CSV table of C-alpha atoms and ligand atoms in Angstrom, one decimal:
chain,number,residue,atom,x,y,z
A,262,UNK,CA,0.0,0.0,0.0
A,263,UNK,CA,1.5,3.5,-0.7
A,264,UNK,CA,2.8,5.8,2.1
A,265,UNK,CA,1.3,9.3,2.0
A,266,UNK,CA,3.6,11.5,5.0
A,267,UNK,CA,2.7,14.3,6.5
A,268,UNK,CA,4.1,17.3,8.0
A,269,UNK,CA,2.1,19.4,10.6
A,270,UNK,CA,3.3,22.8,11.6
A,271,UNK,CA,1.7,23.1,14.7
A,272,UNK,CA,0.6,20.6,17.5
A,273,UNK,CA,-2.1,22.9,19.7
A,274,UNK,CA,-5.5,22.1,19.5
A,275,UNK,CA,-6.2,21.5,15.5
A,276,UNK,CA,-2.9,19.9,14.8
A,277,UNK,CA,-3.0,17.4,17.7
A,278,UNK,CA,-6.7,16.6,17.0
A,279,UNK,CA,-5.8,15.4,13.2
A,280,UNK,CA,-3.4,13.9,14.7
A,281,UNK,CA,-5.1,11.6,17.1
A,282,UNK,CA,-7.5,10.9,14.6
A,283,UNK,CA,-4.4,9.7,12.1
A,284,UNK,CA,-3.3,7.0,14.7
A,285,UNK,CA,-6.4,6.3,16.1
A,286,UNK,CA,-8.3,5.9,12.4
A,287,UNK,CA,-5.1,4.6,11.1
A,288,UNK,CA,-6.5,1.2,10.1
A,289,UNK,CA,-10.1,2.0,8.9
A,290,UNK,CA,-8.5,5.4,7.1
A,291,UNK,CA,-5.9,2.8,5.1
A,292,UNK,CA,-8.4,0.4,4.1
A,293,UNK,CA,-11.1,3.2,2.6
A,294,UNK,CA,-8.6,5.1,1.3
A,295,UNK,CA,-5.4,2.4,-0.2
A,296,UNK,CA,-3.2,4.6,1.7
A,297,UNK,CA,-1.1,4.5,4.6
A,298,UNK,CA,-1.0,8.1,5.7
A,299,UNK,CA,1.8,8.9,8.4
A,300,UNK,CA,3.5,12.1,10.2
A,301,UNK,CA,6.5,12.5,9.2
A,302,UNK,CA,7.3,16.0,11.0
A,303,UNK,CA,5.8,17.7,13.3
A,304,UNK,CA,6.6,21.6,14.0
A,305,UNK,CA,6.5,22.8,17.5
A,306,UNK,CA,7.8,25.6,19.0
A,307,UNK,CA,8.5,23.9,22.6
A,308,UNK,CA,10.5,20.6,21.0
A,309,UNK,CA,10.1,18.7,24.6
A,310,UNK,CA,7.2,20.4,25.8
A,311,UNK,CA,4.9,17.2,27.7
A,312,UNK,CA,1.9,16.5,25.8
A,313,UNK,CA,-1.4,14.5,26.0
A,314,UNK,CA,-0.6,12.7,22.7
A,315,UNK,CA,2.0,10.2,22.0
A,316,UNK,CA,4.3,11.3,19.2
A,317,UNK,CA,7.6,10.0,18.6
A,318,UNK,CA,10.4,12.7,19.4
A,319,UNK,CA,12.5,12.4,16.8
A,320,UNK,CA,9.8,13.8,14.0
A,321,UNK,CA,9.4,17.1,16.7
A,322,UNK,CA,11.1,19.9,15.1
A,323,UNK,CA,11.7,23.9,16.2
A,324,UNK,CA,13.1,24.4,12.7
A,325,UNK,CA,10.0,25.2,10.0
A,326,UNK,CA,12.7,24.0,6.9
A,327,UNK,CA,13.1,20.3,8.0
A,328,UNK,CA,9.1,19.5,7.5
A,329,UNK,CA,8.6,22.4,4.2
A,330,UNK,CA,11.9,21.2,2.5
A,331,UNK,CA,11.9,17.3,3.4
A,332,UNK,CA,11.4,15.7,0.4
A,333,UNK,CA,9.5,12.8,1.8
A,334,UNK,CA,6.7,14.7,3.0
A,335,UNK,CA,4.2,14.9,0.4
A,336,UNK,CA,1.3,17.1,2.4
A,337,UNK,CA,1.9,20.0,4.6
A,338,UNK,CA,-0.4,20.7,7.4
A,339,UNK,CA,-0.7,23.9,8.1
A,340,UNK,CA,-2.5,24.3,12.2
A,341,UNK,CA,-0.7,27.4,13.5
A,342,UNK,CA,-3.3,29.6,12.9
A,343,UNK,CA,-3.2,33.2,12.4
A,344,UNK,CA,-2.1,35.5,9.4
A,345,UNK,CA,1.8,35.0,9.4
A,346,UNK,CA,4.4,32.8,9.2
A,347,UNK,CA,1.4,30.5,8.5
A,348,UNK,CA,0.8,32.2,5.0
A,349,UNK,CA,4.4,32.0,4.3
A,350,UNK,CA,4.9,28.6,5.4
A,351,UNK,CA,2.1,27.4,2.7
A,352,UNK,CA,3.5,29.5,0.2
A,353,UNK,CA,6.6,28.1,0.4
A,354,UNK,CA,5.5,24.5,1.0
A,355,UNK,CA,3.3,25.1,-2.2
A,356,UNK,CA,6.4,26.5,-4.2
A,357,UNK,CA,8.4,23.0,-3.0
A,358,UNK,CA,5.4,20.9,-4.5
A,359,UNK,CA,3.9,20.0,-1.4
A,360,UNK,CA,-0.2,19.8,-1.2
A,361,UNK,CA,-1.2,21.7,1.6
A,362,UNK,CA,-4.3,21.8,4.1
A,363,UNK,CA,-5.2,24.1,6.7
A,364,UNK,CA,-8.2,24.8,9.2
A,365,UNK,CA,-6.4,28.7,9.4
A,366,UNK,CA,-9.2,31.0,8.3
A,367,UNK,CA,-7.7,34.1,9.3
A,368,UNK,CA,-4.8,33.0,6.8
A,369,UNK,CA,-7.0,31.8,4.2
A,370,UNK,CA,-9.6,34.9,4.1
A,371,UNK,CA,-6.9,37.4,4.2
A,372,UNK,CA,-4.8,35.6,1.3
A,373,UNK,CA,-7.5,33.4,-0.3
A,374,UNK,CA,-6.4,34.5,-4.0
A,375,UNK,CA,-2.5,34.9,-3.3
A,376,UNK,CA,-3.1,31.2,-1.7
A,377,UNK,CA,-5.6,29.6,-4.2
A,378,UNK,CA,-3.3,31.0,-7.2
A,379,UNK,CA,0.1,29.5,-5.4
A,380,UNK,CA,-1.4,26.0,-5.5
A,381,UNK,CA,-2.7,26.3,-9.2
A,382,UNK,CA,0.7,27.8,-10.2
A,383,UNK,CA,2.4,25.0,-8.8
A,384,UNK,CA,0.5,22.2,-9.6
A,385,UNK,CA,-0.7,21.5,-5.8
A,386,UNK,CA,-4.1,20.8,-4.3
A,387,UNK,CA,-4.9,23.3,-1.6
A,388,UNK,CA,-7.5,22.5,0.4
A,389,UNK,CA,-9.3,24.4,4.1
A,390,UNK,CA,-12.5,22.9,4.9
A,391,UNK,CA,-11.6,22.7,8.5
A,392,UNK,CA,-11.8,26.8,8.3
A,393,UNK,CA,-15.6,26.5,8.1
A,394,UNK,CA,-17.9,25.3,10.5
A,395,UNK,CA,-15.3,23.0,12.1
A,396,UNK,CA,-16.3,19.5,11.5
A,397,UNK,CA,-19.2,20.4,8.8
A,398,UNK,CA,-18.6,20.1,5.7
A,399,UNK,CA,-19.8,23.1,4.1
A,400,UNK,CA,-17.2,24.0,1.8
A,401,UNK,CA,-16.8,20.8,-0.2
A,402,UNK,CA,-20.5,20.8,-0.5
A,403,UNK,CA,-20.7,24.1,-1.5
A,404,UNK,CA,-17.5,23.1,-4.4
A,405,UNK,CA,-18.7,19.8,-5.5
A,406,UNK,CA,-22.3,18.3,-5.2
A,407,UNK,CA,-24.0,22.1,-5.1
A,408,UNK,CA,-22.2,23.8,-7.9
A,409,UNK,CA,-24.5,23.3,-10.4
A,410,UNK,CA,-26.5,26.0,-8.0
A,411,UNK,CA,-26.2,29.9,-8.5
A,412,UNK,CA,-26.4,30.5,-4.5
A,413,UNK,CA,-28.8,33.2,-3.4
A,414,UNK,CA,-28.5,33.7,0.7
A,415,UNK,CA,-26.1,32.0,3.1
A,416,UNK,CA,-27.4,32.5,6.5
A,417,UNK,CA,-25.6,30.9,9.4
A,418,UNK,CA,-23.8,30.8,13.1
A,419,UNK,CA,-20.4,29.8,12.4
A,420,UNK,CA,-18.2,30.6,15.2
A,421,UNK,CA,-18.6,28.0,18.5
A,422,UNK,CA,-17.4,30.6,20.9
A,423,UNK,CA,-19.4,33.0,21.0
A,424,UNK,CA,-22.4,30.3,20.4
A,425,UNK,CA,-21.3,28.6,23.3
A,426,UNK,CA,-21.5,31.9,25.6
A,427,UNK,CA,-24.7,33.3,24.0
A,428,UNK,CA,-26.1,29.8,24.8
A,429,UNK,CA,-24.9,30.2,28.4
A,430,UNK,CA,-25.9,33.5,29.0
A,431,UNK,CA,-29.4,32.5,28.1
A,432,UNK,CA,-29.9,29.2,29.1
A,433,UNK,CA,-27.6,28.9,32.7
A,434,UNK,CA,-27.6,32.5,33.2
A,435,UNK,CA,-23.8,32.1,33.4
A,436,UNK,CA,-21.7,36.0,33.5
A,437,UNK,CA,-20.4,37.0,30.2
A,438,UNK,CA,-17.0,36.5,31.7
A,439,UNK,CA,-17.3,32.9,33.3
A,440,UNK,CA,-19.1,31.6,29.7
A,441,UNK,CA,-15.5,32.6,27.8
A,442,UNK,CA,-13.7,31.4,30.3
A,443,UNK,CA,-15.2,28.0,29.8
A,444,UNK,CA,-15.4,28.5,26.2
A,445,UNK,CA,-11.5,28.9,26.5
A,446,UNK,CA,-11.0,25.9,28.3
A,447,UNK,CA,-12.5,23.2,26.5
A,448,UNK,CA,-10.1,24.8,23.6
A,449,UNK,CA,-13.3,26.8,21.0
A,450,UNK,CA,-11.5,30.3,21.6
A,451,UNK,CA,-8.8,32.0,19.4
A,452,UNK,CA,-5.4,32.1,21.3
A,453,UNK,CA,-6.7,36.1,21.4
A,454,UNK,CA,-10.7,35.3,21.8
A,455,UNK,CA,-10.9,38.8,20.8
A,456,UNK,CA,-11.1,37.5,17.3
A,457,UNK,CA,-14.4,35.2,18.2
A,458,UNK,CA,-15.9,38.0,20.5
A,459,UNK,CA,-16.1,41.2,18.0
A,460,UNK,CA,-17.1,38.6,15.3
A,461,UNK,CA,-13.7,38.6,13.3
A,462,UNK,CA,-13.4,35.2,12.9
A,463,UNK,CA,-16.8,34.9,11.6
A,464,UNK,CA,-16.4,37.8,9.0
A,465,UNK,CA,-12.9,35.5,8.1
A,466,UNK,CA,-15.3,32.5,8.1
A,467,UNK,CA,-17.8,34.9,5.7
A,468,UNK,CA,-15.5,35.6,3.5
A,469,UNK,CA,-14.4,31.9,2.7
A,470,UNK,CA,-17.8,31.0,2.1
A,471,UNK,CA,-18.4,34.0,-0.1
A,472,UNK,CA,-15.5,33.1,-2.3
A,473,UNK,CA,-16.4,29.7,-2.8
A,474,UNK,CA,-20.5,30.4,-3.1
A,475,UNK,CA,-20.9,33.4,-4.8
A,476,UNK,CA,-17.1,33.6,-6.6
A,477,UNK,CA,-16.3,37.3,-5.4
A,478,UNK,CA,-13.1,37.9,-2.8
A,479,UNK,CA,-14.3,40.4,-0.1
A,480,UNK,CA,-12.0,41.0,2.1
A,481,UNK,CA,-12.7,40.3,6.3
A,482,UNK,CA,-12.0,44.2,7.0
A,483,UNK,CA,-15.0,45.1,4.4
A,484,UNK,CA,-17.7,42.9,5.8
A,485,UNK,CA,-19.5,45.1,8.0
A,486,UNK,CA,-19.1,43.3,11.6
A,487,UNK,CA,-20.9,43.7,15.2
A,488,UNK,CA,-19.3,41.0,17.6
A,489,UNK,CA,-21.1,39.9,20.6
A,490,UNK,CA,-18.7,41.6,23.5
A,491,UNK,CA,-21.4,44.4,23.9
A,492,UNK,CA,-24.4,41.8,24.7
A,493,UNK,CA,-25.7,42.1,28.0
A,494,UNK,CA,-27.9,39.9,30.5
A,495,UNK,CA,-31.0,42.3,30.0
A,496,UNK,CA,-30.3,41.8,26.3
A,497,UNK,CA,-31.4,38.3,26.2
A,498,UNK,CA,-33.7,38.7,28.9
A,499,UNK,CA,-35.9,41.2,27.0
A,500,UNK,CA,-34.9,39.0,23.7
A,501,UNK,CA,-36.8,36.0,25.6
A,502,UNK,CA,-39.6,38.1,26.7
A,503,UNK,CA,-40.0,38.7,22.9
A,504,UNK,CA,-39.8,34.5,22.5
A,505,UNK,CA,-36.4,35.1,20.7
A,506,UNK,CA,-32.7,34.5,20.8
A,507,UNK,CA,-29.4,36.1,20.1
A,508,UNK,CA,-27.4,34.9,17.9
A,509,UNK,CA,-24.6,35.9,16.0
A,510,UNK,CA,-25.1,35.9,12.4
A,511,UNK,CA,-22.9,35.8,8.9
A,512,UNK,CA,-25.1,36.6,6.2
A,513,UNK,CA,-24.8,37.0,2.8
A,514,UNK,CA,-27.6,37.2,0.1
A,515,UNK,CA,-27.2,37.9,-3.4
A,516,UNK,CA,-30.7,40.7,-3.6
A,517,UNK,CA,-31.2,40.0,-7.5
A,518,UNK,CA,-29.7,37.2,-10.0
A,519,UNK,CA,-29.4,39.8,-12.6
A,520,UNK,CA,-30.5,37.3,-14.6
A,521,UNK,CA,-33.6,37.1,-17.2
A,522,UNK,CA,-36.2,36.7,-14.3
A,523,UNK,CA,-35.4,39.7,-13.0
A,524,UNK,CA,-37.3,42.3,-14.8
A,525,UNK,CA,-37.7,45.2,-13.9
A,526,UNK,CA,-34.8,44.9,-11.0
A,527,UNK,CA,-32.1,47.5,-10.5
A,528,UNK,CA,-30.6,45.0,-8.0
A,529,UNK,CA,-27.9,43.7,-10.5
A,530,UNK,CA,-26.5,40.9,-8.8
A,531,UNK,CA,-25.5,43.3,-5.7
A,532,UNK,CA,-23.9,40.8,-3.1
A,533,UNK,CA,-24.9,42.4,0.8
A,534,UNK,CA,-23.3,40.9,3.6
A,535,UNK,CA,-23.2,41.3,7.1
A,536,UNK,CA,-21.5,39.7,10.7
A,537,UNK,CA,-24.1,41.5,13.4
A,538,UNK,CA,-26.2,39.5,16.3
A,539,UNK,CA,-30.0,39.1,15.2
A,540,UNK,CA,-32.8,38.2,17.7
A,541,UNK,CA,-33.6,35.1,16.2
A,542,UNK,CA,-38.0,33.9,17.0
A,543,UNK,CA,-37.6,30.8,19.3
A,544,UNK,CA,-38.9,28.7,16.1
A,545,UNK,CA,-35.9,29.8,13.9
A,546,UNK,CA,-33.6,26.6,12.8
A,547,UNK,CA,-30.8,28.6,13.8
A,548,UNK,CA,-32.5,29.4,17.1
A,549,UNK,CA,-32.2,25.8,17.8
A,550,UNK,CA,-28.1,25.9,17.8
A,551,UNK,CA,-26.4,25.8,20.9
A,552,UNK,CA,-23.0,25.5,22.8
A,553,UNK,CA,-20.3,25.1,20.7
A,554,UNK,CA,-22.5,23.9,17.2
A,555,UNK,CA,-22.8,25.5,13.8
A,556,UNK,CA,-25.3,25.8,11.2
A,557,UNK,CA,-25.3,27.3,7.9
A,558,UNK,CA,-28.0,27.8,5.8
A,559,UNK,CA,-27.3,27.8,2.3
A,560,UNK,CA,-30.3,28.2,-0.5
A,561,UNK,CA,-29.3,27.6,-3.9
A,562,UNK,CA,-31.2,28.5,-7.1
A,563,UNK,CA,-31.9,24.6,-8.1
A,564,UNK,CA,-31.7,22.8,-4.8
A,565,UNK,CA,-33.6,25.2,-2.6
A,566,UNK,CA,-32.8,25.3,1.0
A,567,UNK,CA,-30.1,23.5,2.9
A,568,UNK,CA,-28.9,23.5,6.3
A,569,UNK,CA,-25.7,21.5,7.5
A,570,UNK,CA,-24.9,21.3,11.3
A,571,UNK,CA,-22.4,20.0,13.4
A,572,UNK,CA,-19.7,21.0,16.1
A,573,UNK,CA,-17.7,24.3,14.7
A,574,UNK,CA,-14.9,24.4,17.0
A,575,UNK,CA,-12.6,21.9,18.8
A,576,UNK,CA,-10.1,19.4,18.4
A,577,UNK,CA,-11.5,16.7,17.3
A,578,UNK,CA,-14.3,17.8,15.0
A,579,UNK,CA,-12.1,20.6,13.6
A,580,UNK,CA,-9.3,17.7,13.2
A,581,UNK,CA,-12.3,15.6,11.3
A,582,UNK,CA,-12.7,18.2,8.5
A,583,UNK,CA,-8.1,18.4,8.5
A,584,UNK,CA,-8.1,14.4,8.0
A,585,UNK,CA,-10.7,14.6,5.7
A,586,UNK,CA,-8.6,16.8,3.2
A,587,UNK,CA,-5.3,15.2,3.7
A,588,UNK,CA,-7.4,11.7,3.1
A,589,UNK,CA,-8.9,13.2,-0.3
A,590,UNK,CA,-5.2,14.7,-1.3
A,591,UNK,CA,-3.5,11.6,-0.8
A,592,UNK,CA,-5.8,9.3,-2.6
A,593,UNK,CA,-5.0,11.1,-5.8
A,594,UNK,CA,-0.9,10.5,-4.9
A,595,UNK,CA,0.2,8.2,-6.8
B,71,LIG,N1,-12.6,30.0,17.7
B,71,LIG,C1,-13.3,29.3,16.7
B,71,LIG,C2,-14.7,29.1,17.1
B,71,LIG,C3,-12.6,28.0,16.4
B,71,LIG,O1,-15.0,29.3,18.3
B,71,LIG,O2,-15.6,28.8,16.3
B,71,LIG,C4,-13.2,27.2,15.2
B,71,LIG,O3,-13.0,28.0,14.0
């Protein structure tokens, strides 16, 4: 059976979940898939920090050029989040021929065509569903099975951290303060949860799905964001005494086709899109979501309505969507 290796830059929350998964899966991922994959390299900054996971030592590297020049390593996974070195790391990996994945929105939203053009340039496969909705797979729905849609609206909650407090504040009456806390501890949060609270990472998160549904690049910094850090407990309360919920929103909807059924519309195609927390009636789908899971609502032009849920952060179902990309990217090695 052929060997697939991989290099991981990063072992924190993503990179040790698709990890785990690798060894853990290993058998049931080989016989699906004809391949054996393996980690070959693993970059951490802290070579003998202890960890929960068992890796062997001598594949732990502080030096980034041993896993993006080894010429063994076939796919580069990319879990150290945040704009830089990660974007240089996948450039260069790209430039050396290596495939590469990531779950690194922030990098990804704010260098989706400098990235997506890298990979075509040099022949690689370069792949991020982990960046959306954690474990859902809403990406490679939106890029396979749905493209023969023209999307119209995608409505949904795709960031688990600030679902996961909204969902305390109301249901457990939990402080603002304690509910992040929490969030931060069973690993959901941004290394700066900044980024979840003013609603950054779900205007990254936007953005990706914009790109891939609708074929426009608009960048984070131009998507018109309210975060949730300004939500109090009389908010929800009067929110419930309504028989609604808050919950932070991406939306984007396409107000007119522009195509022949549009008569008489000035709208033109116009894409509007927004990151802001709605009051949500109690009956809402999306009212429904809670704790740490996403939804996204996508309607397309042919296949209506569609919603895909699942858990959006952590290591595990974040490391699902990682293994699922490396597993799709190393079927096609030869
Ligand atoms: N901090 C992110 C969240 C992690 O809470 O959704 C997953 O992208």
């Amino acid at each position: 059976m052929k060997t697939v290796k991989i290099g991981l830059l990063g072992i924190g929350n993503v990179g040790s979940g698709a990890f785990q998964i690798i060894s853990l899966n290993a058998a049931s991922i080989a016989k699906s898939s004809g391949r054996n994959i393996i980690a070959a390299g693993v970059l951490a900054r802290d070579k003998n920090k202890k960890r929960d996971i068992d890796i062997n030592p001598d594949i732990i590297t502080d030096d980034p050029d041993e896993i993006l020049k080894n010429p063994e390593i076939d796919i580069i996974v990319e879990a150290l989040g945040g704009i830089e070195p990660a974007t240089t790391f996948m450039l260069s990996a790209m430039k050396n021929g290596k495939h590469v994945v990531t779950a690194n929105k922030a990098a990804v939203a704010a260098n989706y065509d400098k990235l997506t053009s890298a990979a075509a340039e040099n022949g690689v496969q370069f792949k991020f569903e982990a960046s959306v909705g954690g474990g859902i797979p809403i990406l490679n729905a939106i890029d396979t099975v749905l493209r023969g849609n023209e999307f119209t609206e995608i409505m949904g909650i795709v960031n688990g951290t600030t679902n996961y407090i909204l969902t305390k504040m109301t249901e457990e009456k939990l402080p603002y303060d304690v509910a992040l806390k929490n969030a931060q501890e069973l690993g959901f949060a941004e290394a700066d949860p900044t980024a979840d609270v003013e609603g950054i990472d779900v205007a990254n998160k936007l953005t990706i799905l914009i790109a891939l549904a609708f074929g426009q690049y608009i960048k984070p910094e131009d998507i018109p964001t309210t975060g949730i850090s300004k939500i109090t407990a009389s908010d929800i309360e009067e929110a419930a005494a309504k028989g609604c919920k808050i919950k932070l929103i991406a939306h984007a909807k396409m107000n007119c086709t522009g195509g022949a059924d549009c008569e008489g519309c000035t709208g033109n195609g116009k894409l509007e899109y927004s990151v802001k927390p709605m009051l949500l009636p109690n009956d809402h789908p999306l009212a429904g979501v809670s704790n740490e899971f996403n939804a996204v609502f996508v309607t397309g032009n042919a296949v209506g309505e569609l919603m895909f849920y699942g858990r959006g952060a952590g290591a595990l179902p974040t490391g699902s969507a990682v293994v699922g990309d490396i597993i799709e990217i190393a079927k096609t090695i030869k």
